[in-house]
């Protein structure tokens, strides 16, 4: 994919505040437009969504009644990535040469409370406690650790890195460093995952302004690819309890492979990475599923500091979901914002050294949806 640029990007703080989800969204869009040096009137189309904070198209009441097409997107944790793909397609089709993608949310305090019927599941699935997502994540990583000889301390090191990177990110929710020992001692939720290994539902917004290569911009980043995939038969995904006989499949593997193919690049070309880390085990598994190592190599890589900001493969330099929290609609575009900052050299205390040139983002959500991007300077 060529000819699509990110000319503006912004996010709001993900810490708990008195702002509404809509207010977060308007603030992020206006900041992204300012970053691009453009007015709302220059935007030819917009795509966006949230899980719990309202309809994105109604933001025009605050942004300006210009009559542009504004399409609502709702695709779980892949909402932001799906909005981005839609914006890319709008530019490639000639629908508009400047397009906004926005994701935002403001979740109530406490855990998510999904209903089985909304996911095509029998009520018994909920009565048996399987709608509690921590159980799914615990079962999945427990099996993965067993199969590949990885210890729970590796999960704690992932969380320790997340909180350390979050302490360097002004917009992060969790900004206090937490040691691996503290993570392990924070209380078991679902074996082997402890309380400090999980992200929390939160609030915030992120937005990007995309444009065609024909538009004059002042500090663009090239969007090499943006893809969304759903699960195939044989996948083991949250709220997707059936696993068919035969080889296991992975929606994250499919999405990452498609993104790299579209970008004409491979995992070895990437300088900085954002991976979905709903909990520590997700980052571990997604390292392999997205092609950055073989299954089982993660423990050695993490122990050696490879995924640290100064390592050979920096991962979740802003603290990821664990430090930022997860406002569902915003997470995918928060990742893109972070990569844009890293490639521009504007990430401040968390800046990856050596002038990174290629970045990758990955989100994953129920019931088996993944969105990935590849960006370059």
Short mmCIF file of N, CA and C in Angstrom, two decimals, residues 145-246:
data_model
loop_
_atom_site.label_atom_id
_atom_site.label_comp_id
_atom_site.label_asym_id
_atom_site.label_seq_id
_atom_site.Cartn_x
_atom_site.Cartn_y
_atom_site.Cartn_z
N UNK A 145 2.46 -21.46 28.62
CA UNK A 145 3.65 -21.58 29.46
C UNK A 145 4.08 -23.04 29.56
N UNK A 146 3.10 -23.91 29.76
CA UNK A 146 3.39 -25.34 29.88
C UNK A 146 4.00 -25.88 28.59
N UNK A 147 3.40 -25.56 27.47
CA UNK A 147 3.85 -26.11 26.19
C UNK A 147 5.24 -25.62 25.79
N UNK A 148 5.61 -24.42 26.23
CA UNK A 148 6.85 -23.83 25.73
C UNK A 148 7.88 -23.55 26.82
N UNK A 149 7.68 -24.08 28.02
CA UNK A 149 8.68 -24.01 29.06
C UNK A 149 8.98 -22.60 29.54
N UNK A 150 7.95 -21.76 29.66
CA UNK A 150 8.11 -20.37 30.12
C UNK A 150 7.60 -20.28 31.55
N UNK A 151 8.29 -19.51 32.38
CA UNK A 151 7.93 -19.41 33.80
C UNK A 151 7.08 -18.17 34.07
N UNK A 152 6.29 -18.21 35.15
CA UNK A 152 5.47 -17.05 35.50
C UNK A 152 6.28 -15.78 35.75
N UNK A 153 7.53 -15.89 36.14
CA UNK A 153 8.32 -14.69 36.37
C UNK A 153 8.47 -13.86 35.10
N UNK A 154 8.47 -14.52 33.95
CA UNK A 154 8.52 -13.79 32.68
C UNK A 154 7.30 -12.88 32.55
N UNK A 155 6.15 -13.36 32.99
CA UNK A 155 4.94 -12.53 32.97
C UNK A 155 5.11 -11.31 33.86
N UNK A 156 5.74 -11.50 35.01
CA UNK A 156 5.97 -10.40 35.93
C UNK A 156 6.94 -9.38 35.34
N UNK A 157 7.94 -9.84 34.60
CA UNK A 157 8.90 -8.93 33.97
C UNK A 157 8.23 -8.09 32.89
N UNK A 158 7.27 -8.68 32.18
CA UNK A 158 6.51 -7.92 31.19
C UNK A 158 5.75 -6.78 31.86
N UNK A 159 5.08 -7.07 32.97
CA UNK A 159 4.34 -6.04 33.69
C UNK A 159 5.28 -4.99 34.29
N UNK A 160 6.40 -5.43 34.83
CA UNK A 160 7.38 -4.49 35.38
C UNK A 160 7.81 -3.49 34.31
N UNK A 161 8.09 -3.97 33.11
CA UNK A 161 8.46 -3.09 32.00
C UNK A 161 7.33 -2.13 31.66
N UNK A 162 6.10 -2.64 31.66
CA UNK A 162 4.95 -1.80 31.33
C UNK A 162 4.83 -0.62 32.29
N UNK A 163 4.92 -0.90 33.59
CA UNK A 163 4.80 0.18 34.57
C UNK A 163 5.99 1.14 34.49
N UNK A 164 7.17 0.61 34.21
CA UNK A 164 8.34 1.49 34.07
C UNK A 164 8.16 2.42 32.87
N UNK A 165 7.72 1.88 31.75
CA UNK A 165 7.50 2.72 30.56
C UNK A 165 6.33 3.68 30.78
N UNK A 166 5.31 3.23 31.50
CA UNK A 166 4.20 4.12 31.81
C UNK A 166 4.63 5.31 32.64
N UNK A 167 5.62 5.11 33.51
CA UNK A 167 6.10 6.23 34.33
C UNK A 167 6.76 7.31 33.48
N UNK A 168 7.12 6.96 32.24
CA UNK A 168 7.76 7.91 31.32
C UNK A 168 6.76 8.53 30.34
N UNK A 169 5.49 8.15 30.47
CA UNK A 169 4.46 8.56 29.52
C UNK A 169 3.47 9.50 30.20
N UNK A 170 3.49 10.79 29.90
CA UNK A 170 2.63 11.74 30.62
C UNK A 170 1.14 11.41 30.54
N UNK A 171 0.69 10.79 29.45
CA UNK A 171 -0.73 10.52 29.27
C UNK A 171 -1.17 9.17 29.86
N UNK A 172 -0.22 8.38 30.38
CA UNK A 172 -0.58 7.07 30.93
C UNK A 172 -1.37 7.19 32.22
N UNK A 173 -2.17 6.20 32.51
CA UNK A 173 -2.97 6.16 33.73
C UNK A 173 -2.11 5.71 34.91
N UNK A 174 -1.40 4.58 34.74
CA UNK A 174 -0.56 4.03 35.80
C UNK A 174 0.87 4.53 35.59
N UNK A 175 1.34 5.43 36.44
CA UNK A 175 2.63 6.08 36.24
C UNK A 175 3.60 5.80 37.39
N UNK A 176 3.33 4.77 38.16
CA UNK A 176 4.22 4.39 39.24
C UNK A 176 4.90 3.07 38.89
N UNK A 177 6.23 3.04 39.02
CA UNK A 177 6.96 1.81 38.74
C UNK A 177 6.59 0.73 39.76
N UNK A 178 6.52 -0.51 39.27
CA UNK A 178 6.20 -1.66 40.11
C UNK A 178 7.20 -2.76 39.77
N UNK A 179 7.83 -3.34 40.78
CA UNK A 179 8.84 -4.37 40.53
C UNK A 179 8.18 -5.70 40.19
N UNK A 180 8.97 -6.59 39.59
CA UNK A 180 8.48 -7.92 39.26
C UNK A 180 8.04 -8.67 40.51
N UNK A 181 8.77 -8.50 41.61
CA UNK A 181 8.38 -9.17 42.85
C UNK A 181 7.03 -8.65 43.36
N UNK A 182 6.82 -7.34 43.24
CA UNK A 182 5.53 -6.77 43.65
C UNK A 182 4.41 -7.28 42.76
N UNK A 183 4.68 -7.43 41.47
CA UNK A 183 3.68 -7.95 40.54
C UNK A 183 3.29 -9.37 40.94
N UNK A 184 4.28 -10.21 41.24
CA UNK A 184 4.00 -11.59 41.61
C UNK A 184 3.24 -11.69 42.93
N UNK A 185 3.46 -10.72 43.82
CA UNK A 185 2.83 -10.75 45.13
C UNK A 185 1.51 -9.98 45.20
N UNK A 186 1.01 -9.50 44.06
CA UNK A 186 -0.15 -8.61 44.07
C UNK A 186 -1.48 -9.33 44.21
N UNK A 187 -1.46 -10.65 44.28
CA UNK A 187 -2.70 -11.41 44.47
C UNK A 187 -3.09 -12.14 43.20
N UNK A 188 -3.29 -13.45 43.33
CA UNK A 188 -3.65 -14.27 42.18
C UNK A 188 -5.09 -13.98 41.75
N UNK A 189 -5.27 -13.79 40.44
CA UNK A 189 -6.61 -13.61 39.88
C UNK A 189 -7.06 -14.91 39.22
N UNK A 190 -6.38 -15.30 38.17
CA UNK A 190 -6.57 -16.60 37.54
C UNK A 190 -5.19 -17.14 37.20
N UNK A 191 -4.83 -18.21 37.83
CA UNK A 191 -3.49 -18.79 37.72
C UNK A 191 -3.07 -18.92 36.25
N UNK A 192 -1.90 -18.37 35.87
CA UNK A 192 -0.82 -17.80 36.68
C UNK A 192 -0.84 -16.27 36.75
N UNK A 193 -1.95 -15.64 36.41
CA UNK A 193 -2.00 -14.19 36.28
C UNK A 193 -2.40 -13.52 37.61
N UNK A 194 -1.61 -12.54 38.02
CA UNK A 194 -1.89 -11.79 39.22
C UNK A 194 -2.52 -10.44 38.88
N UNK A 195 -2.95 -9.74 39.89
CA UNK A 195 -3.71 -8.50 39.70
C UNK A 195 -2.94 -7.47 38.89
N UNK A 196 -1.65 -7.30 39.17
CA UNK A 196 -0.87 -6.27 38.50
C UNK A 196 -0.43 -6.67 37.10
N UNK A 197 -0.80 -7.88 36.66
CA UNK A 197 -0.49 -8.31 35.29
C UNK A 197 -1.58 -7.91 34.31
N UNK A 198 -2.71 -7.42 34.82
CA UNK A 198 -3.85 -7.08 33.97
C UNK A 198 -3.93 -5.58 33.71
N UNK A 199 -4.50 -5.23 32.56
CA UNK A 199 -4.91 -3.85 32.34
C UNK A 199 -6.29 -3.65 32.96
N UNK A 200 -6.76 -2.41 32.98
CA UNK A 200 -8.09 -2.11 33.52
C UNK A 200 -8.90 -1.32 32.50
N UNK A 201 -10.22 -1.51 32.46
CA UNK A 201 -11.06 -0.63 31.64
C UNK A 201 -10.84 0.82 32.05
N UNK A 202 -10.79 1.72 31.10
CA UNK A 202 -10.49 3.11 31.44
C UNK A 202 -11.18 4.10 30.52
N UNK A 203 -10.52 5.21 30.28
CA UNK A 203 -11.10 6.26 29.45
C UNK A 203 -9.99 6.95 28.65
N UNK A 204 -10.41 7.63 27.58
CA UNK A 204 -9.46 8.38 26.78
C UNK A 204 -9.80 8.30 25.30
N UNK A 205 -9.02 9.00 24.51
CA UNK A 205 -9.24 9.03 23.05
C UNK A 205 -7.92 9.19 22.34
N UNK A 206 -7.90 8.73 21.09
CA UNK A 206 -6.76 8.94 20.21
C UNK A 206 -7.30 9.18 18.81
N UNK A 207 -6.62 10.01 18.05
CA UNK A 207 -7.07 10.35 16.70
C UNK A 207 -5.87 10.52 15.79
N UNK A 208 -6.07 10.21 14.52
CA UNK A 208 -5.04 10.46 13.50
C UNK A 208 -5.69 11.14 12.31
N UNK A 209 -4.91 11.98 11.65
CA UNK A 209 -5.32 12.62 10.40
C UNK A 209 -4.51 11.97 9.29
N UNK A 210 -5.20 11.37 8.35
CA UNK A 210 -4.55 10.73 7.21
C UNK A 210 -4.75 11.58 5.97
N UNK A 211 -3.80 11.52 5.06
CA UNK A 211 -3.94 12.25 3.82
C UNK A 211 -3.26 11.49 2.68
N UNK A 212 -3.62 11.83 1.49
CA UNK A 212 -2.97 11.24 0.33
C UNK A 212 -1.62 11.90 0.12
N UNK A 213 -0.77 11.27 -0.67
CA UNK A 213 0.58 11.80 -0.90
C UNK A 213 0.56 13.10 -1.69
N UNK A 214 -0.59 13.44 -2.26
CA UNK A 214 -0.69 14.68 -3.02
C UNK A 214 -0.87 15.91 -2.13
N UNK A 215 -1.17 15.68 -0.83
CA UNK A 215 -1.40 16.78 0.10
C UNK A 215 -0.07 17.20 0.72
N UNK A 216 0.18 18.49 0.75
CA UNK A 216 1.40 19.01 1.35
C UNK A 216 1.30 18.90 2.87
N UNK A 217 2.26 18.24 3.49
CA UNK A 217 2.29 18.04 4.93
C UNK A 217 3.66 18.40 5.47
N UNK A 218 3.73 18.65 6.79
CA UNK A 218 4.99 19.15 7.34
C UNK A 218 5.83 18.10 8.04
N UNK A 219 5.26 17.03 8.52
CA UNK A 219 6.06 16.01 9.21
C UNK A 219 5.36 14.66 9.11
N UNK A 220 5.20 14.13 7.89
CA UNK A 220 4.38 12.93 7.71
C UNK A 220 5.10 11.64 8.08
N UNK A 221 4.31 10.65 8.42
CA UNK A 221 4.77 9.27 8.58
C UNK A 221 3.99 8.43 7.58
N UNK A 222 4.66 7.54 6.89
CA UNK A 222 4.01 6.72 5.87
C UNK A 222 3.32 5.52 6.51
N UNK A 223 2.07 5.33 6.17
CA UNK A 223 1.33 4.15 6.61
C UNK A 223 1.50 3.09 5.54
N UNK A 224 2.37 2.14 5.79
CA UNK A 224 2.71 1.12 4.79
C UNK A 224 1.60 0.07 4.63
N UNK A 225 0.89 -0.21 5.72
CA UNK A 225 -0.20 -1.19 5.64
C UNK A 225 -1.11 -1.02 6.84
N UNK A 226 -2.36 -1.43 6.66
CA UNK A 226 -3.34 -1.45 7.74
C UNK A 226 -4.37 -2.52 7.40
N UNK A 227 -4.47 -3.54 8.24
CA UNK A 227 -5.36 -4.66 7.94
C UNK A 227 -6.16 -5.06 9.18
N UNK A 228 -7.31 -5.65 8.95
CA UNK A 228 -8.13 -6.24 10.01
C UNK A 228 -8.49 -7.66 9.58
N UNK A 229 -8.42 -8.60 10.52
CA UNK A 229 -8.80 -9.98 10.23
C UNK A 229 -9.68 -10.51 11.35
N UNK A 230 -10.57 -11.46 11.01
CA UNK A 230 -11.34 -12.20 12.00
C UNK A 230 -10.83 -13.63 12.04
N UNK A 231 -11.27 -14.38 13.05
CA UNK A 231 -10.75 -15.72 13.29
C UNK A 231 -11.15 -16.70 12.20
N UNK A 232 -10.32 -17.71 12.02
CA UNK A 232 -10.65 -18.84 11.16
C UNK A 232 -10.97 -20.06 12.02
N UNK A 233 -11.46 -21.11 11.39
CA UNK A 233 -11.73 -22.35 12.12
C UNK A 233 -10.43 -22.83 12.78
N UNK A 234 -10.57 -23.33 14.02
CA UNK A 234 -9.41 -23.84 14.72
C UNK A 234 -8.76 -22.85 15.66
N UNK A 235 -9.38 -21.67 15.82
CA UNK A 235 -8.80 -20.67 16.72
C UNK A 235 -9.35 -20.85 18.14
N UNK A 236 -8.59 -20.43 19.12
CA UNK A 236 -9.02 -20.47 20.52
C UNK A 236 -9.02 -19.04 21.01
N UNK A 237 -10.21 -18.44 21.06
CA UNK A 237 -10.31 -17.00 21.30
C UNK A 237 -11.31 -16.72 22.42
N UNK A 238 -11.18 -15.55 23.03
CA UNK A 238 -12.09 -15.15 24.08
C UNK A 238 -13.52 -15.05 23.53
N UNK A 239 -14.48 -15.63 24.25
CA UNK A 239 -15.89 -15.70 23.85
C UNK A 239 -16.10 -16.52 22.57
N UNK A 240 -15.13 -17.34 22.21
CA UNK A 240 -15.27 -18.24 21.07
C UNK A 240 -14.87 -19.63 21.55
N UNK A 241 -15.76 -20.33 22.27
CA UNK A 241 -15.37 -21.51 23.03
C UNK A 241 -15.09 -22.76 22.21
N UNK A 242 -15.54 -22.81 20.96
CA UNK A 242 -15.39 -24.02 20.17
C UNK A 242 -14.06 -24.05 19.45
N UNK A 243 -13.32 -25.12 19.61
CA UNK A 243 -12.08 -25.32 18.86
C UNK A 243 -12.27 -26.56 17.99
N UNK A 244 -12.25 -26.38 16.68
CA UNK A 244 -12.42 -27.49 15.76
C UNK A 244 -11.21 -28.42 15.80
N UNK A 245 -11.42 -29.65 15.43
CA UNK A 245 -10.30 -30.59 15.32
C UNK A 245 -9.34 -30.13 14.23
N UNK A 246 -8.08 -30.43 14.42
CA UNK A 246 -7.09 -30.05 13.41
C UNK A 246 -6.13 -29.00 13.97
#
